[in-house]
PDB file of C-alpha atoms and ligand atoms in Angstrom:
ATOM      1  CA  MET N   1       0.000   0.000   0.000  1.00 96.00           C
ATOM      2  CA  ILE N   2       2.873   2.378   0.827  1.00 97.00           C
ATOM      3  CA  GLU N   3       5.917   2.641  -1.461  1.00 96.00           C
ATOM      4  CA  LYS N   4       8.220   5.175   0.175  1.00 96.00           C
ATOM      5  CA  VAL N   5       8.546   8.475   1.997  1.00 97.00           C
ATOM      6  CA  HIS N   6       7.720  11.008  -0.710  1.00 96.00           C
ATOM      7  CA  HIS N   7       8.549  14.135   1.266  1.00 96.00           C
ATOM      8  CA  ILE N   8       9.063  15.483   4.742  1.00 98.00           C
ATOM      9  CA  ALA N   9       7.556  18.924   5.279  1.00 97.00           C
ATOM     10  CA  ILE N  10       9.065  21.478   7.626  1.00 98.00           C
ATOM     11  CA  ALA N  11       7.192  24.601   8.698  1.00 98.00           C
ATOM     12  CA  VAL N  12       9.383  27.705   8.593  1.00 98.00           C
ATOM     13  CA  ARG N  13       8.890  31.422   9.204  1.00 97.00           C
ATOM     14  CA  ASN N  14      11.407  32.457   6.571  1.00 97.00           C
ATOM     15  CA  LEU N  15      12.188  30.190   3.651  1.00 97.00           C
ATOM     16  CA  GLU N  16      15.364  31.901   2.470  1.00 96.00           C
ATOM     17  CA  GLU N  17      16.795  31.873   5.970  1.00 96.00           C
ATOM     18  CA  GLN N  18      16.084  28.192   6.663  1.00 97.00           C
ATOM     19  CA  ALA N  19      17.125  27.127   3.143  1.00 97.00           C
ATOM     20  CA  ARG N  20      20.657  28.252   3.943  1.00 97.00           C
ATOM     21  CA  PHE N  21      21.157  25.372   6.404  1.00 97.00           C
ATOM     22  CA  TYR N  22      20.289  22.787   3.727  1.00 98.00           C
ATOM     23  CA  ARG N  23      22.301  24.492   0.976  1.00 97.00           C
ATOM     24  CA  GLU N  24      25.351  25.859   2.747  1.00 98.00           C
ATOM     25  CA  GLN N  25      25.765  23.483   5.654  1.00 98.00           C
ATOM     26  CA  LEU N  26      24.345  20.199   4.345  1.00 98.00           C
ATOM     27  CA  GLY N  27      25.401  20.869   0.737  1.00 98.00           C
ATOM     28  CA  LEU N  28      22.008  19.917  -0.744  1.00 98.00           C
ATOM     29  CA  THR N  29      20.399  21.566  -3.749  1.00 98.00           C
ATOM     30  CA  VAL N  30      17.456  23.790  -2.906  1.00 97.00           C
ATOM     31  CA  ARG N  31      15.090  24.015  -5.856  1.00 95.00           C
ATOM     32  CA  GLU N  32      13.495  27.276  -6.878  1.00 90.00           C
ATOM     33  CA  ILE N  33      11.050  28.758  -4.360  1.00 93.00           C
ATOM     34  CA  GLN N  34       7.463  28.474  -5.564  1.00 92.00           C
ATOM     35  CA  GLU N  35       4.645  30.665  -4.376  1.00 92.00           C
ATOM     36  CA  VAL N  36       1.389  28.679  -4.254  1.00 86.00           C
ATOM     37  CA  PRO N  37      -1.300  31.306  -3.586  1.00 86.00           C
ATOM     38  CA  SER N  38      -4.101  28.697  -3.846  1.00 83.00           C
ATOM     39  CA  GLU N  39      -2.586  26.962  -0.799  1.00 87.00           C
ATOM     40  CA  GLY N  40      -1.523  30.180   0.919  1.00 93.00           C
ATOM     41  CA  VAL N  41       2.155  29.152   1.128  1.00 94.00           C
ATOM     42  CA  ARG N  42       5.592  29.472  -0.400  1.00 95.00           C
ATOM     43  CA  ILE N  43       7.486  26.221  -0.734  1.00 95.00           C
ATOM     44  CA  ALA N  44      10.921  24.967  -1.707  1.00 95.00           C
ATOM     45  CA  PHE N  45      11.773  21.348  -2.439  1.00 94.00           C
ATOM     46  CA  ILE N  46      15.165  19.947  -1.527  1.00 97.00           C
ATOM     47  CA  PRO N  47      15.886  16.565  -3.141  1.00 97.00           C
ATOM     48  CA  CYS N  48      17.559  14.153  -0.738  1.00 96.00           C
ATOM     49  CA  GLY N  49      18.068  10.716  -2.274  1.00 94.00           C
ATOM     50  CA  GLU N  50      14.648   9.300  -3.219  1.00 92.00           C
ATOM     51  CA  THR N  51      12.906  11.668  -0.858  1.00 95.00           C
ATOM     52  CA  LEU N  52      12.238  15.386  -0.865  1.00 96.00           C
ATOM     53  CA  ILE N  53      12.462  17.793   2.018  1.00 97.00           C
ATOM     54  CA  GLU N  54       9.827  20.502   1.636  1.00 96.00           C
ATOM     55  CA  LEU N  55      10.147  23.826   3.381  1.00 97.00           C
ATOM     56  CA  VAL N  56       6.761  25.485   3.860  1.00 97.00           C
ATOM     57  CA  GLU N  57       6.334  29.148   4.722  1.00 98.00           C
ATOM     58  CA  PRO N  58       2.805  30.450   5.340  1.00 97.00           C
ATOM     59  CA  LEU N  59       1.820  33.616   3.460  1.00 96.00           C
ATOM     60  CA  SER N  60      -0.558  34.940   6.121  1.00 96.00           C
ATOM     61  CA  PRO N  61      -0.721  34.826   9.937  1.00 95.00           C
ATOM     62  CA  ASP N  62      -4.092  33.016   9.954  1.00 95.00           C
ATOM     63  CA  HIS N  63      -2.857  30.101   7.807  1.00 96.00           C
ATOM     64  CA  THR N  64      -2.925  26.678   9.538  1.00 94.00           C
ATOM     65  CA  VAL N  65       0.876  26.439   9.139  1.00 96.00           C
ATOM     66  CA  ALA N  66       1.278  29.885  10.762  1.00 97.00           C
ATOM     67  CA  ARG N  67      -0.903  28.777  13.669  1.00 97.00           C
ATOM     68  CA  PHE N  68       1.149  25.586  13.909  1.00 95.00           C
ATOM     69  CA  ILE N  69       4.361  27.656  14.181  1.00 97.00           C
ATOM     70  CA  GLU N  70       2.777  29.956  16.787  1.00 97.00           C
ATOM     71  CA  LYS N  71       1.784  26.975  18.903  1.00 96.00           C
ATOM     72  CA  ARG N  72       4.691  24.584  18.466  1.00 94.00           C
ATOM     73  CA  GLY N  73       7.454  26.610  16.875  1.00 97.00           C
ATOM     74  CA  GLU N  74       9.160  25.962  13.561  1.00 97.00           C
ATOM     75  CA  GLY N  75       9.893  22.358  12.733  1.00 97.00           C
ATOM     76  CA  LEU N  76       8.559  19.084  11.400  1.00 97.00           C
ATOM     77  CA  HIS N  77       5.032  19.627  10.081  1.00 96.00           C
ATOM     78  CA  HIS N  78       4.100  16.398   8.278  1.00 96.00           C
ATOM     79  CA  ILE N  79       5.469  13.378   6.498  1.00 97.00           C
ATOM     80  CA  CYS N  80       4.128  12.297   3.139  1.00 97.00           C
ATOM     81  CA  LEU N  81       3.955   8.654   2.082  1.00 97.00           C
ATOM     82  CA  GLN N  82       3.621   7.628  -1.536  1.00 97.00           C
ATOM     83  CA  THR N  83       0.951   5.164  -2.582  1.00 97.00           C
ATOM     84  CA  PRO N  84       0.181   3.820  -6.065  1.00 96.00           C
ATOM     85  CA  ASN N  85      -3.589   4.152  -5.472  1.00 97.00           C
ATOM     86  CA  ILE N  86      -4.754   6.785  -3.022  1.00 97.00           C
ATOM     87  CA  ARG N  87      -8.466   5.949  -3.133  1.00 97.00           C
ATOM     88  CA  SER N  88      -7.793   2.347  -2.279  1.00 97.00           C
ATOM     89  CA  ALA N  89      -5.294   3.345   0.445  1.00 97.00           C
ATOM     90  CA  LEU N  90      -7.886   5.693   2.016  1.00 97.00           C
ATOM     91  CA  ALA N  91     -10.557   2.986   1.926  1.00 97.00           C
ATOM     92  CA  THR N  92      -8.178   0.486   3.557  1.00 97.00           C
ATOM     93  CA  LEU N  93      -7.140   2.952   6.286  1.00 97.00           C
ATOM     94  CA  LYS N  94     -10.777   3.735   7.048  1.00 96.00           C
ATOM     95  CA  GLU N  95     -11.564   0.027   7.247  1.00 97.00           C
ATOM     96  CA  ARG N  96      -8.685  -0.355   9.677  1.00 97.00           C
ATOM     97  CA  GLY N  97     -10.091   2.331  11.958  1.00 96.00           C
ATOM     98  CA  CYS N  98      -8.053   5.404  10.966  1.00 96.00           C
ATOM     99  CA  THR N  99      -9.585   8.857  11.083  1.00 96.00           C
ATOM    100  CA  LEU N 100      -8.996  10.753   7.855  1.00 97.00           C
ATOM    101  CA  LEU N 101      -8.989  14.532   7.521  1.00 95.00           C
ATOM    102  CA  SER N 102     -10.797  14.144   4.218  1.00 89.00           C
ATOM    103  CA  GLU N 103     -12.391  11.136   2.567  1.00 89.00           C
ATOM    104  CA  GLU N 104     -11.737  12.436  -0.943  1.00 94.00           C
ATOM    105  CA  PRO N 105      -8.246  13.089  -2.311  1.00 96.00           C
ATOM    106  CA  LYS N 106      -7.573  16.524  -3.794  1.00 92.00           C
ATOM    107  CA  PRO N 107      -4.984  17.695  -6.335  1.00 89.00           C
ATOM    108  CA  GLY N 108      -1.691  18.750  -4.708  1.00 82.00           C
ATOM    109  CA  ALA N 109       1.645  19.985  -6.030  1.00 76.00           C
ATOM    110  CA  ASP N 110       2.627  16.469  -7.162  1.00 80.00           C
ATOM    111  CA  GLY N 111      -0.482  14.358  -7.671  1.00 90.00           C
ATOM    112  CA  LEU N 112      -3.529  13.504  -5.586  1.00 95.00           C
ATOM    113  CA  ILE N 113      -3.185  14.023  -1.830  1.00 95.00           C
ATOM    114  CA  ALA N 114      -5.103  13.368   1.396  1.00 96.00           C
ATOM    115  CA  PHE N 115      -4.281  13.549   5.107  1.00 96.00           C
ATOM    116  CA  VAL N 116      -4.665  11.143   8.028  1.00 96.00           C
ATOM    117  CA  HIS N 117      -5.690  12.798  11.293  1.00 94.00           C
ATOM    118  CA  PRO N 118      -2.721  13.008  13.705  1.00 93.00           C
ATOM    119  CA  LYS N 119      -4.828  11.414  16.443  1.00 93.00           C
ATOM    120  CA  SER N 120      -4.703   8.205  14.375  1.00 94.00           C
ATOM    121  CA  SER N 121      -0.957   8.392  13.767  1.00 93.00           C
ATOM    122  CA  GLY N 122       0.730   9.139  17.063  1.00 92.00           C
ATOM    123  CA  GLY N 123       0.601  12.907  16.750  1.00 92.00           C
ATOM    124  CA  VAL N 124       2.276  13.043  13.332  1.00 94.00           C
ATOM    125  CA  LEU N 125       0.306  14.575  10.498  1.00 95.00           C
ATOM    126  CA  VAL N 126       0.556  12.003   7.677  1.00 97.00           C
ATOM    127  CA  GLU N 127      -0.112  12.941   4.069  1.00 96.00           C
ATOM    128  CA  LEU N 128      -0.637  10.373   1.328  1.00 97.00           C
ATOM    129  CA  VAL N 129       0.234  11.120  -2.283  1.00 96.00           C
ATOM    130  CA  GLU N 130      -0.459   9.303  -5.509  1.00 97.00           C
ATOM    131  CA  PRO N 131       1.931  10.829  -8.060  1.00 94.00           C
ATOM    132  CA  PRO N 132       0.596  11.372 -11.572  1.00 91.00           C
ATOM    133  CA  ALA N 133       0.781   8.280 -13.794  1.00 82.00           C
ATOM    134  CA  TRP N 134       3.254   9.929 -16.196  1.00 74.00           C
ATOM    135  CA  ARG N 135       5.813  10.130 -13.407  1.00 68.00           C
ATOM    136  CA  GLU N 136       6.258   6.318 -13.596  1.00 57.00           C
ATOM    137  CA  GLY N 137       7.093   5.884  -9.942  1.00 48.00           C
ATOM    138  CA  GLY N 138       9.975   8.388  -9.884  1.00 48.00           C
ATOM    139  CA  SER N 139       9.856  11.260  -7.437  1.00 49.00           C
ATOM    140  CA  ALA N 140       9.490  14.893  -8.403  1.00 50.00           C
TER     141      ALA N 140
HETATM  142 CO1   CO F 201       3.142  17.706   1.884  1.00 95.76          CO
END
């Protein structure tokens, strides 16, 4: 049902500032910063082997990520697991007693996405993603 960790998302107040650690100290490549107004965030992907690290900066103080930072500080926001079939994965999780944040997947930056409620996953917000078919299993 689950193929790999697709990305790990980190909530930050200032993307440029936090990106420096990954670029200058870890020596990773930080991809171009994208503003995603529909989601109310700016993001930057940092490829790390088969997985991506995603820095997420909220664009307004009332965004859920901004409220997360206010409450818990900057840091790990969610992990995203890749599945070949998100509808079937959601149905299986529901059958197994998981609470989902939404029953229907929605289009995300890299395919269809949906979230599992952290109360079902030990306090970690878990996102599922089904990458578009043309990607042929490779990551973004
Ligand atoms: Co994500």
